[in-house]
PDB file of C-alpha atoms and ligand atoms in Angstrom:
ATOM      1  CA  MET T 927      12.515 -85.288  62.912  1.00  0.00           C
ATOM      2  CA  SER T 928      12.425 -84.331  66.629  1.00  0.00           C
ATOM      3  CA  ALA T 929      11.881 -80.697  67.687  1.00  0.00           C
ATOM      4  CA  THR T 930      15.590 -80.369  68.499  1.00  0.00           C
ATOM      5  CA  ALA T 931      16.958 -82.116  65.373  1.00  0.00           C
ATOM      6  CA  LYS T 932      18.730 -79.739  63.014  1.00  0.00           C
ATOM      7  CA  ALA T 933      17.457 -79.468  59.430  1.00  0.00           C
ATOM      8  CA  PRO T 934      19.923 -80.888  56.887  1.00  0.00           C
ATOM      9  CA  PRO T 935      21.860 -78.276  54.885  1.00  0.00           C
ATOM     10  CA  THR T 936      20.022 -76.974  51.801  1.00  0.00           C
ATOM     11  CA  ALA T 937      21.447 -78.384  48.545  1.00  0.00           C
ATOM     12  CA  ILE T 938      22.327 -75.394  46.349  1.00  0.00           C
ATOM     13  CA  GLY T 939      23.540 -75.605  42.745  1.00  0.00           C
ATOM     14  CA  ILE T 940      25.267 -72.756  40.922  1.00  0.00           C
ATOM     15  CA  LEU T 941      24.584 -71.853  37.276  1.00  0.00           C
ATOM     16  CA  GLY T 942      27.532 -69.855  35.917  1.00  0.00           C
ATOM     17  CA  ALA T 943      29.863 -71.279  38.576  1.00  0.00           C
ATOM     18  CA  ALA T 944      33.090 -70.370  36.765  1.00  0.00           C
ATOM     19  CA  GLY T 945      32.182 -66.678  36.448  1.00  0.00           C
ATOM     20  CA  ARG T 946      33.137 -63.781  38.747  1.00  0.00           C
ATOM     21  CA  MET T 947      29.923 -64.085  40.769  1.00  0.00           C
ATOM     22  CA  GLY T 948      29.634 -67.880  40.488  1.00  0.00           C
ATOM     23  CA  GLN T 949      33.030 -68.385  42.123  1.00  0.00           C
ATOM     24  CA  MET T 950      32.141 -65.983  44.941  1.00  0.00           C
ATOM     25  CA  ILE T 951      28.878 -67.841  45.532  1.00  0.00           C
ATOM     26  CA  ALA T 952      30.674 -71.212  45.605  1.00  0.00           C
ATOM     27  CA  ARG T 953      33.080 -69.833  48.221  1.00  0.00           C
ATOM     28  CA  GLU T 954      30.162 -68.531  50.275  1.00  0.00           C
ATOM     29  CA  ILE T 955      28.295 -71.878  50.171  1.00  0.00           C
ATOM     30  CA  LEU T 956      31.435 -73.866  51.079  1.00  0.00           C
ATOM     31  CA  GLY T 957      31.927 -71.509  54.026  1.00  0.00           C
ATOM     32  CA  ARG T 958      28.380 -72.057  55.333  1.00  0.00           C
ATOM     33  CA  SER T 959      28.409 -75.855  55.572  1.00  0.00           C
ATOM     34  CA  SER T 960      26.014 -76.022  58.523  1.00  0.00           C
ATOM     35  CA  GLU T 961      23.197 -74.425  56.471  1.00  0.00           C
ATOM     36  CA  ALA T 962      24.148 -74.971  52.845  1.00  0.00           C
ATOM     37  CA  ARG T 963      25.622 -77.794  50.764  1.00  0.00           C
ATOM     38  CA  LEU T 964      27.142 -77.189  47.332  1.00  0.00           C
ATOM     39  CA  SER T 965      25.309 -79.721  45.153  1.00  0.00           C
ATOM     40  CA  ALA T 966      26.295 -78.732  41.600  1.00  0.00           C
ATOM     41  CA  CYS T 967      28.465 -76.314  39.649  1.00  0.00           C
ATOM     42  CA  VAL T 968      27.359 -75.683  36.086  1.00  0.00           C
ATOM     43  CA  ASP T 969      28.922 -73.582  33.395  1.00  0.00           C
ATOM     44  CA  HIS T 970      28.780 -73.136  29.624  1.00  0.00           C
ATOM     45  CA  ALA T 971      29.551 -76.198  27.461  1.00  0.00           C
ATOM     46  CA  LYS T 972      32.658 -74.358  26.174  1.00  0.00           C
ATOM     47  CA  SER T 973      33.823 -73.111  29.590  1.00  0.00           C
ATOM     48  CA  TRP T 974      37.529 -73.322  30.489  1.00  0.00           C
ATOM     49  CA  ALA T 975      36.437 -74.716  33.864  1.00  0.00           C
ATOM     50  CA  LEU T 976      34.646 -77.912  32.745  1.00  0.00           C
ATOM     51  CA  GLY T 977      35.931 -80.972  34.619  1.00  0.00           C
ATOM     52  CA  LYS T 978      37.828 -78.901  37.205  1.00  0.00           C
ATOM     53  CA  ASP T 979      37.017 -79.199  40.917  1.00  0.00           C
ATOM     54  CA  ILE T 980      35.512 -75.897  42.106  1.00  0.00           C
ATOM     55  CA  GLY T 981      37.546 -76.131  45.338  1.00  0.00           C
ATOM     56  CA  ASP T 982      40.745 -76.229  43.253  1.00  0.00           C
ATOM     57  CA  ILE T 983      39.558 -73.237  41.168  1.00  0.00           C
ATOM     58  CA  LEU T 984      39.043 -71.296  44.401  1.00  0.00           C
ATOM     59  CA  GLY T 985      42.452 -72.321  45.756  1.00  0.00           C
ATOM     60  CA  LEU T 986      40.846 -74.239  48.643  1.00  0.00           C
ATOM     61  CA  GLY T 987      41.815 -77.768  47.546  1.00  0.00           C
ATOM     62  CA  PRO T 988      39.366 -80.311  46.062  1.00  0.00           C
ATOM     63  CA  CYS T 989      35.818 -80.405  47.475  1.00  0.00           C
ATOM     64  CA  GLY T 990      34.424 -83.139  45.214  1.00  0.00           C
ATOM     65  CA  ILE T 991      32.215 -80.893  43.055  1.00  0.00           C
ATOM     66  CA  LYS T 992      33.411 -80.578  39.456  1.00  0.00           C
ATOM     67  CA  VAL T 993      32.212 -77.941  37.024  1.00  0.00           C
ATOM     68  CA  THR T 994      29.898 -79.592  34.506  1.00  0.00           C
ATOM     69  CA  ALA T 995      27.654 -78.623  31.582  1.00  0.00           C
ATOM     70  CA  ASP T 996      25.038 -81.230  32.599  1.00  0.00           C
ATOM     71  CA  LYS T 997      22.175 -78.966  33.633  1.00  0.00           C
ATOM     72  CA  ASP T 998      19.561 -81.704  34.052  1.00  0.00           C
ATOM     73  CA  ALA T 999      21.760 -83.510  36.598  1.00  0.00           C
ATOM     74  CA  ALA T1000      22.458 -80.227  38.405  1.00  0.00           C
ATOM     75  CA  PHE T1001      18.753 -79.434  38.734  1.00  0.00           C
ATOM     76  CA  ALA T1002      17.947 -83.018  39.766  1.00  0.00           C
ATOM     77  CA  ASN T1003      20.597 -82.959  42.533  1.00  0.00           C
ATOM     78  CA  SER T1004      19.752 -79.509  43.986  1.00  0.00           C
ATOM     79  CA  GLU T1005      16.887 -78.027  45.992  1.00  0.00           C
ATOM     80  CA  VAL T1006      17.637 -74.472  44.862  1.00  0.00           C
ATOM     81  CA  LEU T1007      19.671 -73.199  41.907  1.00  0.00           C
ATOM     82  CA  ILE T1008      21.390 -69.804  41.780  1.00  0.00           C
ATOM     83  CA  ASP T1009      21.816 -68.275  38.318  1.00  0.00           C
ATOM     84  CA  PHE T1010      24.453 -65.635  37.527  1.00  0.00           C
ATOM     85  CA  THR T1011      24.977 -66.271  33.802  1.00  0.00           C
ATOM     86  CA  SER T1012      23.567 -64.423  30.775  1.00  0.00           C
ATOM     87  CA  PRO T1013      19.994 -63.400  29.912  1.00  0.00           C
ATOM     88  CA  GLU T1014      19.560 -66.183  27.320  1.00  0.00           C
ATOM     89  CA  ALA T1015      20.837 -68.797  29.765  1.00  0.00           C
ATOM     90  CA  ALA T1016      18.647 -67.463  32.598  1.00  0.00           C
ATOM     91  CA  LYS T1017      15.601 -67.910  30.366  1.00  0.00           C
ATOM     92  CA  ASP T1018      16.558 -71.570  29.685  1.00  0.00           C
ATOM     93  CA  HIS T1019      17.173 -72.088  33.401  1.00  0.00           C
ATOM     94  CA  ALA T1020      13.646 -70.838  34.180  1.00  0.00           C
ATOM     95  CA  ALA T1021      12.289 -73.593  31.886  1.00  0.00           C
ATOM     96  CA  LEU T1022      14.509 -76.198  33.585  1.00  0.00           C
ATOM     97  CA  ALA T1023      13.240 -75.057  37.007  1.00  0.00           C
ATOM     98  CA  ILE T1024       9.706 -75.892  35.837  1.00  0.00           C
ATOM     99  CA  LYS T1025      10.805 -79.237  34.334  1.00  0.00           C
ATOM    100  CA  HIS T1026      12.554 -80.362  37.533  1.00  0.00           C
ATOM    101  CA  HIS T1027      10.267 -78.478  39.943  1.00  0.00           C
ATOM    102  CA  ARG T1028      13.131 -76.658  41.651  1.00  0.00           C
ATOM    103  CA  ALA T1029      13.417 -73.231  43.315  1.00  0.00           C
ATOM    104  CA  LEU T1030      15.476 -70.686  41.363  1.00  0.00           C
ATOM    105  CA  VAL T1031      17.329 -67.505  42.353  1.00  0.00           C
ATOM    106  CA  ILE T1032      18.177 -65.252  39.391  1.00  0.00           C
ATOM    107  CA  GLY T1033      20.794 -62.521  39.743  1.00  0.00           C
ATOM    108  CA  THR T1034      21.536 -62.172  36.026  1.00  0.00           C
ATOM    109  CA  THR T1035      20.834 -58.680  34.649  1.00  0.00           C
ATOM    110  CA  GLY T1036      20.100 -57.315  31.176  1.00  0.00           C
ATOM    111  CA  LEU T1037      16.912 -59.402  30.952  1.00  0.00           C
ATOM    112  CA  SER T1038      14.638 -58.684  27.945  1.00  0.00           C
ATOM    113  CA  ALA T1039      10.840 -58.635  28.116  1.00  0.00           C
ATOM    114  CA  ALA T1040      10.848 -62.218  26.732  1.00  0.00           C
ATOM    115  CA  ASP T1041      13.351 -63.356  29.386  1.00  0.00           C
ATOM    116  CA  LYS T1042      11.218 -61.756  32.103  1.00  0.00           C
ATOM    117  CA  ALA T1043       8.087 -63.448  30.710  1.00  0.00           C
ATOM    118  CA  ALA T1044       9.833 -66.853  30.914  1.00  0.00           C
ATOM    119  CA  ILE T1045      10.825 -66.112  34.521  1.00  0.00           C
ATOM    120  CA  GLU T1046       7.274 -65.078  35.413  1.00  0.00           C
ATOM    121  CA  ALA T1047       5.957 -68.275  33.810  1.00  0.00           C
ATOM    122  CA  ALA T1048       8.322 -70.321  35.985  1.00  0.00           C
ATOM    123  CA  ALA T1049       7.213 -68.394  39.077  1.00  0.00           C
ATOM    124  CA  GLY T1050       3.660 -69.633  38.430  1.00  0.00           C
ATOM    125  CA  GLU T1051       4.880 -73.173  39.112  1.00  0.00           C
ATOM    126  CA  VAL T1052       7.955 -72.966  41.378  1.00  0.00           C
ATOM    127  CA  PRO T1053       9.374 -70.366  43.786  1.00  0.00           C
ATOM    128  CA  VAL T1054      11.573 -67.899  41.887  1.00  0.00           C
ATOM    129  CA  LEU T1055      13.488 -64.948  43.313  1.00  0.00           C
ATOM    130  CA  GLN T1056      14.799 -62.410  40.822  1.00  0.00           C
ATOM    131  CA  SER T1057      16.795 -59.372  41.852  1.00  0.00           C
ATOM    132  CA  ALA T1058      19.170 -57.136  39.919  1.00  0.00           C
ATOM    133  CA  ASN T1059      20.929 -56.339  43.177  1.00  0.00           C
ATOM    134  CA  MET T1060      21.262 -58.663  46.159  1.00  0.00           C
ATOM    135  CA  SER T1061      22.706 -56.112  48.614  1.00  0.00           C
ATOM    136  CA  LEU T1062      20.881 -54.811  51.692  1.00  0.00           C
ATOM    137  CA  GLY T1063      22.104 -51.247  51.020  1.00  0.00           C
ATOM    138  CA  VAL T1064      20.686 -51.032  47.493  1.00  0.00           C
ATOM    139  CA  ASN T1065      17.356 -52.465  48.584  1.00  0.00           C
ATOM    140  CA  VAL T1066      17.112 -49.810  51.319  1.00  0.00           C
ATOM    141  CA  LEU T1067      18.140 -47.202  48.719  1.00  0.00           C
ATOM    142  CA  LEU T1068      15.224 -48.257  46.475  1.00  0.00           C
ATOM    143  CA  THR T1069      12.768 -47.445  49.265  1.00  0.00           C
ATOM    144  CA  LEU T1070      14.447 -44.075  49.934  1.00  0.00           C
ATOM    145  CA  VAL T1071      14.467 -43.097  46.243  1.00  0.00           C
ATOM    146  CA  GLU T1072      10.753 -43.808  45.872  1.00  0.00           C
ATOM    147  CA  ARG T1073       9.961 -41.717  48.961  1.00  0.00           C
ATOM    148  CA  VAL T1074      12.202 -38.778  47.972  1.00  0.00           C
ATOM    149  CA  ALA T1075      10.803 -38.754  44.400  1.00  0.00           C
ATOM    150  CA  ALA T1076       7.262 -38.614  45.787  1.00  0.00           C
ATOM    151  CA  THR T1077       8.171 -35.841  48.238  1.00  0.00           C
ATOM    152  CA  LEU T1078      10.162 -33.522  45.963  1.00  0.00           C
ATOM    153  CA  GLY T1079       8.002 -33.721  42.834  1.00  0.00           C
ATOM    154  CA  VAL T1080       8.814 -32.718  39.262  1.00  0.00           C
ATOM    155  CA  ASP T1081      10.558 -29.416  40.129  1.00  0.00           C
ATOM    156  CA  TYR T1082      13.552 -31.609  40.961  1.00  0.00           C
ATOM    157  CA  ASP T1083      15.237 -33.246  37.929  1.00  0.00           C
ATOM    158  CA  ILE T1084      16.172 -36.883  38.570  1.00  0.00           C
ATOM    159  CA  GLU T1085      19.524 -38.121  37.219  1.00  0.00           C
ATOM    160  CA  ILE T1086      20.902 -41.617  37.804  1.00  0.00           C
ATOM    161  CA  PHE T1087      24.632 -42.303  37.441  1.00  0.00           C
ATOM    162  CA  GLU T1088      26.116 -45.789  37.507  1.00  0.00           C
ATOM    163  CA  ALA T1089      29.711 -47.037  37.225  1.00  0.00           C
ATOM    164  CA  HIS T1090      30.951 -50.613  36.729  1.00  0.00           C
ATOM    165  CA  HIS T1091      34.103 -52.549  35.770  1.00  0.00           C
ATOM    166  CA  ARG T1092      35.248 -52.809  32.160  1.00  0.00           C
ATOM    167  CA  HIS T1093      33.902 -56.392  31.705  1.00  0.00           C
ATOM    168  CA  LYS T1094      30.238 -55.624  32.391  1.00  0.00           C
ATOM    169  CA  ALA T1095      28.147 -56.720  29.390  1.00  0.00           C
ATOM    170  CA  ASP T1096      24.893 -54.761  29.835  1.00  0.00           C
ATOM    171  CA  ALA T1097      24.116 -51.045  30.223  1.00  0.00           C
ATOM    172  CA  PRO T1098      22.554 -49.321  32.043  1.00  0.00           C
ATOM    173  CA  SER T1099      22.997 -51.723  34.953  1.00  0.00           C
ATOM    174  CA  GLY T1100      20.003 -53.690  36.213  1.00  0.00           C
ATOM    175  CA  THR T1101      20.354 -51.753  39.467  1.00  0.00           C
ATOM    176  CA  ALA T1102      20.181 -48.387  37.670  1.00  0.00           C
ATOM    177  CA  LEU T1103      16.990 -49.572  35.964  1.00  0.00           C
ATOM    178  CA  ILE T1104      15.308 -50.637  39.217  1.00  0.00           C
ATOM    179  CA  LEU T1105      16.361 -47.303  40.766  1.00  0.00           C
ATOM    180  CA  ALA T1106      14.612 -45.610  37.813  1.00  0.00           C
ATOM    181  CA  ASP T1107      11.571 -47.827  38.465  1.00  0.00           C
ATOM    182  CA  ALA T1108      11.543 -46.690  42.109  1.00  0.00           C
ATOM    183  CA  ALA T1109      11.864 -42.990  41.175  1.00  0.00           C
ATOM    184  CA  ALA T1110       9.127 -43.285  38.535  1.00  0.00           C
ATOM    185  CA  LYS T1111       6.875 -45.108  41.011  1.00  0.00           C
ATOM    186  CA  GLY T1112       7.362 -42.276  43.511  1.00  0.00           C
ATOM    187  CA  ARG T1113       6.097 -39.902  40.836  1.00  0.00           C
ATOM    188  CA  GLY T1114       3.189 -42.160  39.895  1.00  0.00           C
ATOM    189  CA  ILE T1115       4.382 -42.811  36.325  1.00  0.00           C
ATOM    190  CA  SER T1116       5.954 -45.760  34.494  1.00  0.00           C
ATOM    191  CA  ARG T1117       9.717 -45.914  33.898  1.00  0.00           C
ATOM    192  CA  ASP T1118       9.169 -46.270  30.126  1.00  0.00           C
ATOM    193  CA  LYS T1119       7.339 -42.920  30.028  1.00  0.00           C
ATOM    194  CA  ALA T1120       9.859 -41.152  32.295  1.00  0.00           C
ATOM    195  CA  MET T1121      13.240 -42.201  30.816  1.00  0.00           C
ATOM    196  CA  LEU T1122      15.074 -39.559  28.802  1.00  0.00           C
ATOM    197  CA  PRO T1123      17.061 -40.718  25.724  1.00  0.00           C
ATOM    198  CA  PRO T1124      20.888 -40.969  25.975  1.00  0.00           C
ATOM    199  CA  ARG T1125      22.515 -37.536  25.478  1.00  0.00           C
ATOM    200  CA  HIS T1126      24.820 -36.808  22.556  1.00  0.00           C
ATOM    201  CA  GLY T1127      25.096 -33.791  20.258  1.00  0.00           C
ATOM    202  CA  GLN T1128      22.445 -31.045  20.124  1.00  0.00           C
ATOM    203  CA  THR T1129      20.222 -32.286  22.920  1.00  0.00           C
ATOM    204  CA  GLY T1130      18.299 -29.059  23.580  1.00  0.00           C
ATOM    205  CA  ALA T1131      17.016 -28.163  27.044  1.00  0.00           C
ATOM    206  CA  ARG T1132      16.162 -30.884  29.528  1.00  0.00           C
ATOM    207  CA  PRO T1133      12.435 -31.684  29.427  1.00  0.00           C
ATOM    208  CA  PRO T1134      10.711 -31.460  32.834  1.00  0.00           C
ATOM    209  CA  GLY T1135       9.662 -34.603  34.670  1.00  0.00           C
ATOM    210  CA  GLY T1136      12.027 -37.011  32.923  1.00  0.00           C
ATOM    211  CA  ILE T1137      14.626 -39.333  34.437  1.00  0.00           C
ATOM    212  CA  GLY T1138      18.135 -39.109  32.948  1.00  0.00           C
ATOM    213  CA  MET T1139      20.740 -41.872  33.041  1.00  0.00           C
ATOM    214  CA  SER T1140      24.510 -41.871  32.565  1.00  0.00           C
ATOM    215  CA  VAL T1141      26.898 -44.795  32.512  1.00  0.00           C
ATOM    216  CA  PHE T1142      30.619 -45.212  33.272  1.00  0.00           C
ATOM    217  CA  ARG T1143      32.615 -48.358  32.381  1.00  0.00           C
ATOM    218  CA  GLY T1144      36.207 -48.891  33.436  1.00  0.00           C
ATOM    219  CA  GLY T1145      38.774 -50.622  35.577  1.00  0.00           C
ATOM    220  CA  ASP T1146      37.588 -52.845  38.389  1.00  0.00           C
ATOM    221  CA  VAL T1147      34.675 -50.790  39.780  1.00  0.00           C
ATOM    222  CA  VAL T1148      32.405 -53.295  41.561  1.00  0.00           C
ATOM    223  CA  GLY T1149      29.299 -51.058  41.320  1.00  0.00           C
ATOM    224  CA  ASP T1150      28.481 -47.423  42.135  1.00  0.00           C
ATOM    225  CA  HIS T1151      25.014 -45.867  41.876  1.00  0.00           C
ATOM    226  CA  THR T1152      23.937 -42.293  42.613  1.00  0.00           C
ATOM    227  CA  VAL T1153      20.456 -40.851  42.260  1.00  0.00           C
ATOM    228  CA  THR T1154      20.504 -37.037  42.182  1.00  0.00           C
ATOM    229  CA  PHE T1155      17.448 -34.838  42.688  1.00  0.00           C
ATOM    230  CA  ALA T1156      18.501 -31.496  41.186  1.00  0.00           C
ATOM    231  CA  GLY T1157      16.361 -28.484  42.048  1.00  0.00           C
ATOM    232  CA  ILE T1158      16.941 -24.731  41.770  1.00  0.00           C
ATOM    233  CA  GLY T1159      19.492 -23.843  44.437  1.00  0.00           C
ATOM    234  CA  GLU T1160      20.068 -27.355  45.825  1.00  0.00           C
ATOM    235  CA  ARG T1161      20.863 -30.953  44.923  1.00  0.00           C
ATOM    236  CA  LEU T1162      20.055 -34.039  46.968  1.00  0.00           C
ATOM    237  CA  GLU T1163      22.224 -37.089  46.219  1.00  0.00           C
ATOM    238  CA  LEU T1164      21.589 -40.669  47.365  1.00  0.00           C
ATOM    239  CA  SER T1165      24.577 -42.941  46.709  1.00  0.00           C
ATOM    240  CA  HIS T1166      25.528 -46.577  47.120  1.00  0.00           C
ATOM    241  CA  ARG T1167      29.013 -47.957  46.502  1.00  0.00           C
ATOM    242  CA  ALA T1168      29.748 -51.677  46.466  1.00  0.00           C
ATOM    243  CA  SER T1169      33.405 -52.377  47.205  1.00  0.00           C
ATOM    244  CA  ASP T1170      33.383 -56.196  47.261  1.00  0.00           C
ATOM    245  CA  ARG T1171      31.212 -58.492  45.136  1.00  0.00           C
ATOM    246  CA  ALA T1172      31.205 -60.985  48.029  1.00  0.00           C
ATOM    247  CA  LEU T1173      28.355 -58.735  49.217  1.00  0.00           C
ATOM    248  CA  PHE T1174      26.186 -59.918  46.302  1.00  0.00           C
ATOM    249  CA  ALA T1175      27.248 -63.545  46.824  1.00  0.00           C
ATOM    250  CA  LYS T1176      26.209 -63.417  50.485  1.00  0.00           C
ATOM    251  CA  GLY T1177      22.851 -61.927  49.440  1.00  0.00           C
ATOM    252  CA  ALA T1178      22.337 -64.604  46.776  1.00  0.00           C
ATOM    253  CA  VAL T1179      23.009 -67.469  49.224  1.00  0.00           C
ATOM    254  CA  LYS T1180      20.792 -65.841  51.849  1.00  0.00           C
ATOM    255  CA  ALA T1181      18.058 -65.599  49.182  1.00  0.00           C
ATOM    256  CA  ALA T1182      18.487 -69.282  48.213  1.00  0.00           C
ATOM    257  CA  LEU T1183      18.233 -70.447  51.843  1.00  0.00           C
ATOM    258  CA  TRP T1184      15.136 -68.277  52.328  1.00  0.00           C
ATOM    259  CA  LEU T1185      13.491 -69.472  49.076  1.00  0.00           C
ATOM    260  CA  ALA T1186      13.773 -73.242  49.679  1.00  0.00           C
ATOM    261  CA  GLY T1187      10.319 -74.619  50.493  1.00  0.00           C
ATOM    262  CA  LYS T1188       8.412 -71.375  49.726  1.00  0.00           C
ATOM    263  CA  PRO T1189       5.218 -71.579  47.617  1.00  0.00           C
ATOM    264  CA  PRO T1190       5.438 -70.754  43.885  1.00  0.00           C
ATOM    265  CA  LYS T1191       5.621 -66.974  43.350  1.00  0.00           C
ATOM    266  CA  LEU T1192       7.983 -64.338  41.944  1.00  0.00           C
ATOM    267  CA  TYR T1193       9.820 -62.965  44.986  1.00  0.00           C
ATOM    268  CA  GLY T1194      12.291 -60.097  45.303  1.00  0.00           C
ATOM    269  CA  MET T1195      15.136 -59.289  47.651  1.00  0.00           C
ATOM    270  CA  LYS T1196      12.813 -57.034  49.674  1.00  0.00           C
ATOM    271  CA  ASP T1197      10.888 -60.187  50.690  1.00  0.00           C
ATOM    272  CA  VAL T1198      14.091 -61.823  51.970  1.00  0.00           C
ATOM    273  CA  LEU T1199      15.215 -58.708  53.824  1.00  0.00           C
ATOM    274  CA  GLY T1200      11.748 -57.990  55.249  1.00  0.00           C
ATOM    275  CA  LEU T1201      11.768 -54.423  53.865  1.00  0.00           C
TER     276      LEU T1201
HETATM  277  P1  NAD F1480      30.836 -63.561  34.258  1.00  0.00           P
HETATM  278  O1  NAD F1480      30.864 -63.357  32.777  1.00  0.00           O
HETATM  279  O2  NAD F1480      32.113 -63.476  35.038  1.00  0.00           O
HETATM  280  O3  NAD F1480      30.184 -64.993  34.596  1.00  0.00           O
HETATM  281  C1  NAD F1480      29.095 -65.547  33.900  1.00  0.00           C
HETATM  282  C2  NAD F1480      29.318 -67.055  33.848  1.00  0.00           C
HETATM  283  O4  NAD F1480      28.151 -67.649  33.261  1.00  0.00           O
HETATM  284  C3  NAD F1480      30.525 -67.447  32.960  1.00  0.00           C
HETATM  285  O5  NAD F1480      31.346 -68.401  33.627  1.00  0.00           O
HETATM  286  C4  NAD F1480      29.862 -68.041  31.729  1.00  0.00           C
HETATM  287  O6  NAD F1480      30.651 -69.067  31.098  1.00  0.00           O
HETATM  288  C5  NAD F1480      28.582 -68.620  32.331  1.00  0.00           C
HETATM  289  N1  NAD F1480      27.545 -68.848  31.306  1.00  0.00           N
HETATM  290  C6  NAD F1480      27.240 -68.038  30.263  1.00  0.00           C
HETATM  291  N2  NAD F1480      26.283 -68.620  29.510  1.00  0.00           N
HETATM  292  C7  NAD F1480      25.994 -69.814  30.112  1.00  0.00           C
HETATM  293  C8  NAD F1480      25.093 -70.872  29.810  1.00  0.00           C
HETATM  294  N3  NAD F1480      24.317 -70.831  28.723  1.00  0.00           N
HETATM  295  N4  NAD F1480      25.046 -71.924  30.647  1.00  0.00           N
HETATM  296  C9  NAD F1480      25.844 -71.996  31.752  1.00  0.00           C
HETATM  297  N5  NAD F1480      26.737 -71.036  32.071  1.00  0.00           N
HETATM  298  C10 NAD F1480      26.790 -69.953  31.262  1.00  0.00           C
HETATM  299  O7  NAD F1480      29.764 -62.500  34.812  1.00  0.00           O
HETATM  300  P2  NAD F1480      29.508 -62.032  36.325  1.00  0.00           P
HETATM  301  O8  NAD F1480      30.263 -60.788  36.590  1.00  0.00           O
HETATM  302  O9  NAD F1480      29.650 -63.205  37.238  1.00  0.00           O
HETATM  303  O10 NAD F1480      27.981 -61.596  36.225  1.00  0.00           O
HETATM  304  C11 NAD F1480      26.971 -62.523  35.821  1.00  0.00           C
HETATM  305  C12 NAD F1480      25.625 -61.810  35.811  1.00  0.00           C
HETATM  306  O11 NAD F1480      25.274 -61.416  37.152  1.00  0.00           O
HETATM  307  C13 NAD F1480      25.606 -60.498  34.999  1.00  0.00           C
HETATM  308  O12 NAD F1480      24.347 -60.402  34.348  1.00  0.00           O
HETATM  309  C14 NAD F1480      25.770 -59.426  36.052  1.00  0.00           C
HETATM  310  O13 NAD F1480      25.250 -58.179  35.661  1.00  0.00           O
HETATM  311  C15 NAD F1480      24.965 -60.017  37.180  1.00  0.00           C
HETATM  312  N6  NAD F1480      25.248 -59.512  38.522  1.00  0.00           N
HETATM  313  C16 NAD F1480      24.184 -59.398  39.361  1.00  0.00           C
HETATM  314  C17 NAD F1480      24.367 -58.993  40.684  1.00  0.00           C
HETATM  315  C18 NAD F1480      23.190 -58.976  41.619  1.00  0.00           C
HETATM  316  O14 NAD F1480      23.339 -58.590  42.798  1.00  0.00           O
HETATM  317  N7  NAD F1480      22.014 -59.394  41.160  1.00  0.00           N
HETATM  318  C19 NAD F1480      25.660 -58.674  41.135  1.00  0.00           C
HETATM  319  C20 NAD F1480      26.732 -58.808  40.255  1.00  0.00           C
HETATM  320  C21 NAD F1480      26.520 -59.239  38.954  1.00  0.00           C
END
């Protein structure tokens, strides 16, 4: 290719294409045709969307890519796959990324230790980017939370509040958990040691040094997160509110374009954003 020739668009396949996020990601890829090409749309074998053209599902008219359950073909035809499915599926997709030697972006949350181990195993052989939140704002917030936790110390109680729509399947959100990781890191401890149990009934006084978490589910809330540092006489609150999940779709496609051709490793959104 000459120095002036433009690179061909990156072939990106979507895993969970019929879901809320999958549809947003398909729309984003179709709208970025100079850089990205939609190469496959996969969903569950029992999905209502199987056999339908994703362009028709989005109300854009047919684009020639039908939703399929054929994962091997989707991996074979794509350079990068983006997964927004379920934890069990994400684990299987990590194994398929190894089998087909393809880059994989994972946005699915609620991952267990076993799911994370499968993802780390894949990252030993292919480039994998996993992030519970693909937005620029939340990734900046993570850096701020770590710094504030380190500065204020244990005299300030840390409480994390998160709110999401009524359909969300996991709690606390993956974002709330990585915010807790950042706060714990700022204090030089592990999240497992710092997390306080859910509150109900006779809880007694709040132990010092712990990180509390509370969860709201309802309506169509896209995603709110607030980390409060509560001291004696003052409270410092750091908040992020997502108002459109297209934000996460843009981040996921940006991550996929960035990941194509990278060496095998487990990357995060901070790598993409240069934070
Ligand atoms: P959703 O339920 O609307 O969509 C999930 C889709 O995955 C569905 O179409 C479902 O049929 C499909 N699916 C499930 N199991 C599958 C399998 N085995 N094989 C193929 N497809 C399968 O959910 P959503 O709101 O789109 O969210 C999906 C995931 O993304 C959740 O874990 C959510 O928390 C997470 N999420 C992450 C971010 C981020 O920035 N990282 C942002 C929003 C949502």
